[in-house]
XYZ file of C-alpha atoms in Angstrom:
211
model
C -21.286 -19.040 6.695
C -19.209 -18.669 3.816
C -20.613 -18.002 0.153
C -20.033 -22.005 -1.532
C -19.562 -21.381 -5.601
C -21.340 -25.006 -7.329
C -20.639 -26.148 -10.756
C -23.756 -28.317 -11.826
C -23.179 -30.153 -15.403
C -25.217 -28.511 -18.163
C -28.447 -31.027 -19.516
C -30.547 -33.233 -18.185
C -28.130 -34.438 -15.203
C -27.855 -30.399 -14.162
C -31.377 -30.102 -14.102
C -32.375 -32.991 -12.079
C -28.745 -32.138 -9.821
C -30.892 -28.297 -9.227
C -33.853 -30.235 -8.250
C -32.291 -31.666 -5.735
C -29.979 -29.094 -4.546
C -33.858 -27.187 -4.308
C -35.281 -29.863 -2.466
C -32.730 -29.702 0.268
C -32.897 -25.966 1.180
C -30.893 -24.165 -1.652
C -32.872 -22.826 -4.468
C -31.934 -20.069 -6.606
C -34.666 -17.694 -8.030
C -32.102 -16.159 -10.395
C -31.243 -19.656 -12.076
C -35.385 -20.482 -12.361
C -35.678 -17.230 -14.140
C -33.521 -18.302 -17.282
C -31.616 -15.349 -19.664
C -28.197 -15.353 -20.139
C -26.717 -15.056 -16.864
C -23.950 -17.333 -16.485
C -23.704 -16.732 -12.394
C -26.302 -17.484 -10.060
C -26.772 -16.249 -6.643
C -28.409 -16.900 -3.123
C -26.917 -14.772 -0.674
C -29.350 -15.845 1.951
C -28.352 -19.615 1.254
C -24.979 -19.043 0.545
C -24.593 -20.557 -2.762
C -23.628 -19.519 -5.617
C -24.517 -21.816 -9.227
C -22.993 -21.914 -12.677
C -23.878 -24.190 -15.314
C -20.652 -25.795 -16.876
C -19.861 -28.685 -19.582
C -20.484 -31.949 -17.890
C -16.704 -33.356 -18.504
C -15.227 -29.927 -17.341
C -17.047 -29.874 -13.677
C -14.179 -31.620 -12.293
C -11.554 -29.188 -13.666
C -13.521 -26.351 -12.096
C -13.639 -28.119 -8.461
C -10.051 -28.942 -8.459
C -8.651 -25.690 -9.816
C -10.682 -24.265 -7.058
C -13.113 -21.861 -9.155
C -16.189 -24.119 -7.677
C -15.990 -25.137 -4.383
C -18.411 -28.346 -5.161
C -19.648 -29.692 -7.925
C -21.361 -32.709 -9.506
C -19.653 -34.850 -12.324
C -20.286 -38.895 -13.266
C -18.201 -41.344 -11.608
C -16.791 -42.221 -15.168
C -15.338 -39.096 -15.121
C -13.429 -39.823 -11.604
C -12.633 -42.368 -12.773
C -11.340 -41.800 -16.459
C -9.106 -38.358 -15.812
C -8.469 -38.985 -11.600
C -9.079 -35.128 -10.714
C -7.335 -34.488 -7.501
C -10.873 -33.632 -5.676
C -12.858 -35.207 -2.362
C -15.502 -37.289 -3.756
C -18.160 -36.450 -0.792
C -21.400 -38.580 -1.556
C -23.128 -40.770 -4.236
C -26.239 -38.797 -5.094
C -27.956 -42.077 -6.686
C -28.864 -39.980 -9.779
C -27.645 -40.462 -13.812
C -27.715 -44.474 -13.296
C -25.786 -46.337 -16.204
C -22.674 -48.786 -16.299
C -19.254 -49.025 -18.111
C -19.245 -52.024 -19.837
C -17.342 -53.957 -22.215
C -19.816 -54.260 -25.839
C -18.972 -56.442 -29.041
C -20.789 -58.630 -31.464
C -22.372 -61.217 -30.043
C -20.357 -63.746 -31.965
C -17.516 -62.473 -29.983
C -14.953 -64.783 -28.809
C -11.646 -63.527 -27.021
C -8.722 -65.239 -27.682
C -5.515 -64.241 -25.746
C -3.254 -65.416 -28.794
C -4.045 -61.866 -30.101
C -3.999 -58.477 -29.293
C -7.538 -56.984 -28.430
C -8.590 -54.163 -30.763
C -11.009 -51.810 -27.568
C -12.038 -48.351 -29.368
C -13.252 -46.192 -26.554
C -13.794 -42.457 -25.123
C -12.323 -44.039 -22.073
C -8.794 -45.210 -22.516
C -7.607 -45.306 -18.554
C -10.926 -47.089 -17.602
C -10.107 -49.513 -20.701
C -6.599 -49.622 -20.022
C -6.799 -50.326 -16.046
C -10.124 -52.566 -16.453
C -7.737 -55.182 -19.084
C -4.890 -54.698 -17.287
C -6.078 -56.053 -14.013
C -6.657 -58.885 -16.595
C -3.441 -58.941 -17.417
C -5.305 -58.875 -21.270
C -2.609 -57.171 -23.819
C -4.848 -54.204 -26.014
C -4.501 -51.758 -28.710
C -6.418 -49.170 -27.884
C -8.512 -46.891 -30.415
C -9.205 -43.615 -28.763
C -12.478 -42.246 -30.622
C -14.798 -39.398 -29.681
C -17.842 -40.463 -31.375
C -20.056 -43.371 -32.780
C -18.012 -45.854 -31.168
C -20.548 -48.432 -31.924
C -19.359 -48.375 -35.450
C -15.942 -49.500 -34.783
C -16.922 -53.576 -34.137
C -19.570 -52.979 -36.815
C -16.513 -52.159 -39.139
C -14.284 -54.285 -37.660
C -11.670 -51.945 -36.746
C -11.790 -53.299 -33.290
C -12.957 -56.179 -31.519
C -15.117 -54.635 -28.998
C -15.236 -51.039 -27.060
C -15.691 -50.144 -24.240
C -18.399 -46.957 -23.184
C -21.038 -46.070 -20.988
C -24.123 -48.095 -21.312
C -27.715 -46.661 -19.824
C -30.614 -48.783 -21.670
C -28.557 -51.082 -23.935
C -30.754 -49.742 -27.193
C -28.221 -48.224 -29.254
C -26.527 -51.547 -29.096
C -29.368 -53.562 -29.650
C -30.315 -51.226 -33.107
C -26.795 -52.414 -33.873
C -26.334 -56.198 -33.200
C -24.174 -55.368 -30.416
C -24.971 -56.326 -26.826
C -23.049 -56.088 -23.233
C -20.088 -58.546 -23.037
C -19.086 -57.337 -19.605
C -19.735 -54.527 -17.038
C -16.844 -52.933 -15.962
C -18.300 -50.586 -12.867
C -21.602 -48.955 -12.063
C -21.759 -44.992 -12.784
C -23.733 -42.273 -11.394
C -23.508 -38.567 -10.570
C -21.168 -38.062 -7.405
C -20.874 -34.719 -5.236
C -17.240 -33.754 -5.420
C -15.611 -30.895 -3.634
C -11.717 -28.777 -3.707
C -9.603 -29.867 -1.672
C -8.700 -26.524 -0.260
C -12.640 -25.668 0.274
C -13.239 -28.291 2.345
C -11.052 -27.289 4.968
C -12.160 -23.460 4.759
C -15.294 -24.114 3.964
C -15.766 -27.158 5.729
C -19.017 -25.689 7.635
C -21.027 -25.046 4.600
C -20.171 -27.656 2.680
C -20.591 -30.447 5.533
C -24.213 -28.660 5.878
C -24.732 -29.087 1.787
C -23.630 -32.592 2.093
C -26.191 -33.811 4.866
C -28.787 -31.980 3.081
C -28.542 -33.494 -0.154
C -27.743 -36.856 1.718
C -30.985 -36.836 3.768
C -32.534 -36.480 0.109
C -30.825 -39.173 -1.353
C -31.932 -41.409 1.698
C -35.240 -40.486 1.195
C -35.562 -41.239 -2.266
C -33.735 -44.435 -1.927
């Protein structure tokens, strides 16, 4: 079988993607021993690991320098990488949702004020509304942007609603349910189909049995 390169998503999400990549028959030795090693390799297994920025995954799968690779559905969602997306892997459980004051009232007679990291999701989520919106494209602290009013509400990922909370803000509408997806090249998975169709239903049986 052919050699399968994997970009896992640096953090907490990596670590528990490596678990379960270990779990289902492909550990790595090298990668357990730590050190500054940016490639790591089992031959016998046929994979090859590198740790990578969670938001840049995708960009590594579909430019072809990982053959697979695990990213957040937000991210699928947000930037639309030309990639398979293969399986669910039930793992790095949180929501997009819409979040404002509670006080909050829409009114269609003006323009809604949404700062976000996410403007597609934003823009595609109010425009199957048919809701006009100004969108405020921030990279940081979005909560403070309702606090402030500079915008009426934002929209971000949500995992245990306590940021909000410490902030008098609260949920006003989930948008979609994220978690961490397997996602492979397109040209990989037709010559590598063999080894990757293996990795799949390995990591699949795990995910069923943790279900």
């Amino acid at each position: 079988m052919k050699t399968v390169n994997i970009a896992l998503p640096k953090g907490r999400l990596g670590e528990k993607v490596y678990e379960l990549m270990k779990t289902a028959g492909y550990p790595c030795p090298e990668l357990e021993a730590g050190g500054r090693k940016l490639i790591f390799e089992n031959a016998e297994k046929c994979v090859r690991y590198f740790w990578v920025k969670p938001s840049d995954v995708a960009i590594y799968v579909e430019r072809g320098a990982a053959d697979i690779g695990v990213v957040g559905k937000d991210i699928l969602l947000e930037y639309e990488p030309e990639v398979y997306e293969l399986l669910d892997l039930n793992i790095g459980k949180c929501r997009m949702a819409v979040a404002g004051k509670a006080s909050f009232r829409d009114s269609a007679v003006h323009t809604l004020r949404v700062a976000t990291k996410f403007p597609n999701i934003a823009k595609t989520y109010y425009a199957g509304k048919c809701r006009d919106i100004d969108i405020i494209h921030l990279n940081g602290s979005i909560e403070l942007a309702p606090i402030l009013e500079m915008s009426d509400v934002i929209v971000d990922i949500v995992e245990t609603g306590t940021t909000l909370r410490e902030n008098n803000l609260e949920v006003l509408e989930t948008i979609v349910p994220i978690s961490a997806r397997l996602i492979c090249n397109i040209s990989s998975m037709k010559f590598k189909a063999e080894t990757v169709n293996t990795i799949r239903r390995s990591l699949e049986e795990q995910v069923r049995q943790g279900s």
